[in-house]
mmCIF file of C-alpha atoms in Angstrom:
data_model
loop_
_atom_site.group_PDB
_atom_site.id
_atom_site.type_symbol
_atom_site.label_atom_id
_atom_site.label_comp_id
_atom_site.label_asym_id
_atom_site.label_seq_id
_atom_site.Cartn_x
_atom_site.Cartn_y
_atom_site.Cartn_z
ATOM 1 C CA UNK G 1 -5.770 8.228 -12.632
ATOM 2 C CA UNK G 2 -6.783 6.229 -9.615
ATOM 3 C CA UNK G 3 -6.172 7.097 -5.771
ATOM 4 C CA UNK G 4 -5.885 4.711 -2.872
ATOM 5 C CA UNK G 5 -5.878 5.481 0.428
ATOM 6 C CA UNK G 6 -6.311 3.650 3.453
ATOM 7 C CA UNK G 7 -5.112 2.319 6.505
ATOM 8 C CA UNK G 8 -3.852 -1.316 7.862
ATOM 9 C CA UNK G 9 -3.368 -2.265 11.185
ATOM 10 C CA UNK G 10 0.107 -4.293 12.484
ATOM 11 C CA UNK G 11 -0.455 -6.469 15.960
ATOM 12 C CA UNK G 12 0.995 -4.922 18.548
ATOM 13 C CA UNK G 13 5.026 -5.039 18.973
ATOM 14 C CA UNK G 14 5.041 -6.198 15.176
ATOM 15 C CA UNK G 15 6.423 -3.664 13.596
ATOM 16 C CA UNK G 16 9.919 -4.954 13.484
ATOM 17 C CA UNK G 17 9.387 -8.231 11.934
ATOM 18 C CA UNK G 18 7.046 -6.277 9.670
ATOM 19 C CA UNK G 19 9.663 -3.847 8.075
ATOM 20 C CA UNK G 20 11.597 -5.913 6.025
ATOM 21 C CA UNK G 21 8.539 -7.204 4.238
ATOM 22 C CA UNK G 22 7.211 -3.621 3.736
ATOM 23 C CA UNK G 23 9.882 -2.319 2.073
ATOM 24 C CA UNK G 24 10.731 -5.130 -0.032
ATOM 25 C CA UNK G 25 6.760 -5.073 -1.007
ATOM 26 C CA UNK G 26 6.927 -1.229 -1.596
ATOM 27 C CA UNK G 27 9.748 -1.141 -3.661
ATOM 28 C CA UNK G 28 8.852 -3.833 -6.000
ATOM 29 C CA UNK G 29 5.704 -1.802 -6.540
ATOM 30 C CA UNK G 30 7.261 1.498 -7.136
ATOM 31 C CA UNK G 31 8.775 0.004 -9.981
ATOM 32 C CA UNK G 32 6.129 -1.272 -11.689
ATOM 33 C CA UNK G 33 4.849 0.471 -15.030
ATOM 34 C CA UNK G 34 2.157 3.061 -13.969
ATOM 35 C CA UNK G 35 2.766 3.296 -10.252
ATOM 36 C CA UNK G 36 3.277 6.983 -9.977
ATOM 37 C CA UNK G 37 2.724 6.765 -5.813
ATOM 38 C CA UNK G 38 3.418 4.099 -3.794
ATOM 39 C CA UNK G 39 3.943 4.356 0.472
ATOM 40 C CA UNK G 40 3.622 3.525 3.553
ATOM 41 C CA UNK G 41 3.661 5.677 6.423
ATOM 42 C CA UNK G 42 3.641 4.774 10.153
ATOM 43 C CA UNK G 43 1.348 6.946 12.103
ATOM 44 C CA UNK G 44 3.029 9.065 14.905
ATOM 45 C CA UNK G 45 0.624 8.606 17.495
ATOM 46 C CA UNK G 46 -0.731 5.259 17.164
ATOM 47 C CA UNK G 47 2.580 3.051 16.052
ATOM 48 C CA UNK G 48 0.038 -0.240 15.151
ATOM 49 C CA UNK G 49 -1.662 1.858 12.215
ATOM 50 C CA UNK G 50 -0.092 2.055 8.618
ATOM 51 C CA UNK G 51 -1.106 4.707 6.463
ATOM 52 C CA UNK G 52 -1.346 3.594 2.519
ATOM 53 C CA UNK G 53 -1.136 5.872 -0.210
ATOM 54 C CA UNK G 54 -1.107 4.919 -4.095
ATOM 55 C CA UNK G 55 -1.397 6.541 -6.985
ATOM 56 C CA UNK G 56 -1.883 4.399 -10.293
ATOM 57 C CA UNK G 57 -1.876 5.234 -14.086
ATOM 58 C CA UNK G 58 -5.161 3.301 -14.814
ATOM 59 C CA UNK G 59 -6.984 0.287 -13.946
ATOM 60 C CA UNK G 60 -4.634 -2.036 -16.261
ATOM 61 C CA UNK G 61 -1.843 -1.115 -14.162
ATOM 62 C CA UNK G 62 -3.493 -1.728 -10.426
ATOM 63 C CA UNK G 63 -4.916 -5.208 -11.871
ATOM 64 C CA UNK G 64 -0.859 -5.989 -13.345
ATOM 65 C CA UNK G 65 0.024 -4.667 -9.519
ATOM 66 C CA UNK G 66 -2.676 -6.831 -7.491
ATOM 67 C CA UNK G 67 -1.771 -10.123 -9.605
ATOM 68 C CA UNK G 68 2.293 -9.521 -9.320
ATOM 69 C CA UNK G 69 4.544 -12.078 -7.684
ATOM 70 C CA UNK G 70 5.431 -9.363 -5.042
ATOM 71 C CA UNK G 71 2.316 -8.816 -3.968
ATOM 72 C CA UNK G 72 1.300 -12.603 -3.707
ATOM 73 C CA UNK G 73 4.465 -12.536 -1.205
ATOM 74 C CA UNK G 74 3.082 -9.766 0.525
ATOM 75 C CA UNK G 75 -0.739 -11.286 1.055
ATOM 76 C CA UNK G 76 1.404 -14.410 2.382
ATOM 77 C CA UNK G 77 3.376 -12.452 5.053
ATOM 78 C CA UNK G 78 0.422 -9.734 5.659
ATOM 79 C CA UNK G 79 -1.355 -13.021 6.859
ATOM 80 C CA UNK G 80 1.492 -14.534 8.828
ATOM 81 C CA UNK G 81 2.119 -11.048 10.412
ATOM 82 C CA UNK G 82 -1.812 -10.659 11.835
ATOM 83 C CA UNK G 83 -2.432 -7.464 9.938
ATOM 84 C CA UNK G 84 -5.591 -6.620 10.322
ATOM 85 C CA UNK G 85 -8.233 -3.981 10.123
ATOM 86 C CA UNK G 86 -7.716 -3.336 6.302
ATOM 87 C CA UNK G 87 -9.553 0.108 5.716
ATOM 88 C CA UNK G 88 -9.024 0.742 1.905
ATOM 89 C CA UNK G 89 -10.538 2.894 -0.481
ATOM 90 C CA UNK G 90 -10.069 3.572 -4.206
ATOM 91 C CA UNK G 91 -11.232 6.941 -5.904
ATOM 92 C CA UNK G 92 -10.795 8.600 -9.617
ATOM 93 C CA UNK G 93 -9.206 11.347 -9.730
ATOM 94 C CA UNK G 94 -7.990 13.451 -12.430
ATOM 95 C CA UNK G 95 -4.439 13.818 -13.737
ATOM 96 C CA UNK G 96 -3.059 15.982 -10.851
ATOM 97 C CA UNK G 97 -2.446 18.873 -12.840
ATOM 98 C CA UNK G 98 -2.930 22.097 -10.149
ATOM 99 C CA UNK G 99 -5.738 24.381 -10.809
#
């Protein structure tokens, strides 16, 4: 199984025009074969930073998810929108059983 987590940064005031294509992105990708995990989460304090966590079947399914139409939309409007300060990490993990 494989873990990302990160953060993305909205411009300031943003956040509004930045919803719609969010959610449509989000969606899209929870539907996709071997997404088990897939959100966003708006930090409470700081309301510019986006908190990303997926959680993916194997690599076949995140390269399906990073060459999809959605997420060629979503590149497109990230860039329109200013995000910035993409902080992004993926890790192996096991299968998520608890010990």
């Amino acid at each position: 199984m494989l873990l990302i987590m990160g953060t993305v940064r909205l411009p300031e005031g943003s956040l509004d025009r930045a919803l719609p294509a969010m959610e449509r992105m989000v969606m899209a990708s929870r539907a996709e074969d071997g997404c088990f995990t897939y959100a966003y989460g708006l930090d409470l304090i700081d309301r510019t930073l986006i908190h990303v966590v997926e959680r993916w079947r194997d690599r076949d399914a995140l390269k399906a998810h990073g060459t999809s139409a959605h997420m060629a939309e979503w590149r497109a409007a990230g860039a329109e929108l200013g995000l910035h300060d993409r902080d992004i990490k993926l890790y192996e993990a096991d299968d998520g059983t608890p010990l």
